[in-house]
Amino acid sequence: MMTLACLACWGSALLLVHVFVGYPLCMWLLARCCPRPIARQAVTPTVTVILAVHDGAKYLPAKLKNLQALDYPPGQLEIVIACDGCRDATAALAREANDPRVRVLEFTERRGKAACLNDAVAMARGDVLLMTDVRQKLSPMALRELVANLADTHVGAVSGELQMENVQTGFAQGVDAYWRYEKLIRHAESRSGSTIGVSGALYAMRRALFKPLPSGTVLDDVLIPMRVAAAGCRVVFEPHALAWDQPSQQPAEERRRKIRTLAGNYQLIQLAPWLLLPWSNPLWFRFVSHKLLRLLAPWLILLLGLSTAVLATRHVAYALLLLVLLVGAALVMLGRWMPAAGRWLPIRLAVAFYYLNLFAAQALIAFTRNRGLHLW
């Protein structure tokens, strides 16, 4: 019994350290010691903006103005808007744009983002696809910054940087801190080779590398770049191409979106099992470390807590480790019971870490109960 508890304790502890400290440090060292520079150039290839929308009338006028204001030759840019079973005025507003570069695809039945992307790309004429969402605002230079990376023939896709604005509550500040940590990892992955995902709010890719997505795909912003990497091209991160969004201010607002996204990782393995094979997936180590092991984190934390509780009386090291876990749990409870205390850095980080792992655990349960994830 004690042997099993020791194995569970050290195994879960080592995996958790690898996920949250070891892997990011490994990527940082690799980027520092063996950087892979990108041959950027100021180029202006033809670009098709792909915008899949469901009930986006609230955001579409501002988004179109934002796209039309991009610092890019107008004759090199077109915009394809795919309206997915919209029940509001999204399609009408798109047609009223009075811009010959805007083309509208309207589908009366809701089929999901993946199906809309497939149809929109099929009618695209640009050599480069700019993928973006309707809600986020892009910086004027975002497109130029992205395509400059595609001047390097080894680069197949480029992710922009998503920044948070209107960060008000302690929970939102914690989520923002976590997102900054995530971007540091992506930057290191990019400098040392390739990232394993892109920001769905803003990324560009070579149209020739796009392959139709399986129906109902949730994480197109992971499957697409992984396919690009499998084709032998790099997927890089461009921190000067900016998109802005607003974070959820409370856990309840974040829960549905996060559970869907995290459950999408399980769906991804179901749709593309080759991602689990080192000889098929050139980014296998990064994918396993950055994506899969993070999904196991809540269960590893639970296993670590149970095993240290069993071993606490055996050695002071286990007692100290259990104490650290209990202090973390106390910070979370304090943050939940006293929201005002959530602005204290240790508490807001602990609360954000707790909820993100809680949502990861709930995502597995949700996916197990229902493999047919909702379309949006």
PDB file of C-alpha atoms in Angstrom, residues 53 63 123 190:
ATOM      1  CA  VAL A  53     -20.568  33.899 -37.943  1.00  0.00           C
ATOM      2  CA  LYS A  63     -15.834  44.082 -37.394  1.00  0.00           C
ATOM      3  CA  MET A 123     -14.578  30.008 -52.703  1.00  0.00           C
ATOM      4  CA  SER A 190       7.645  29.415 -32.075  1.00  0.00           C
TER       5      SER A 190
END
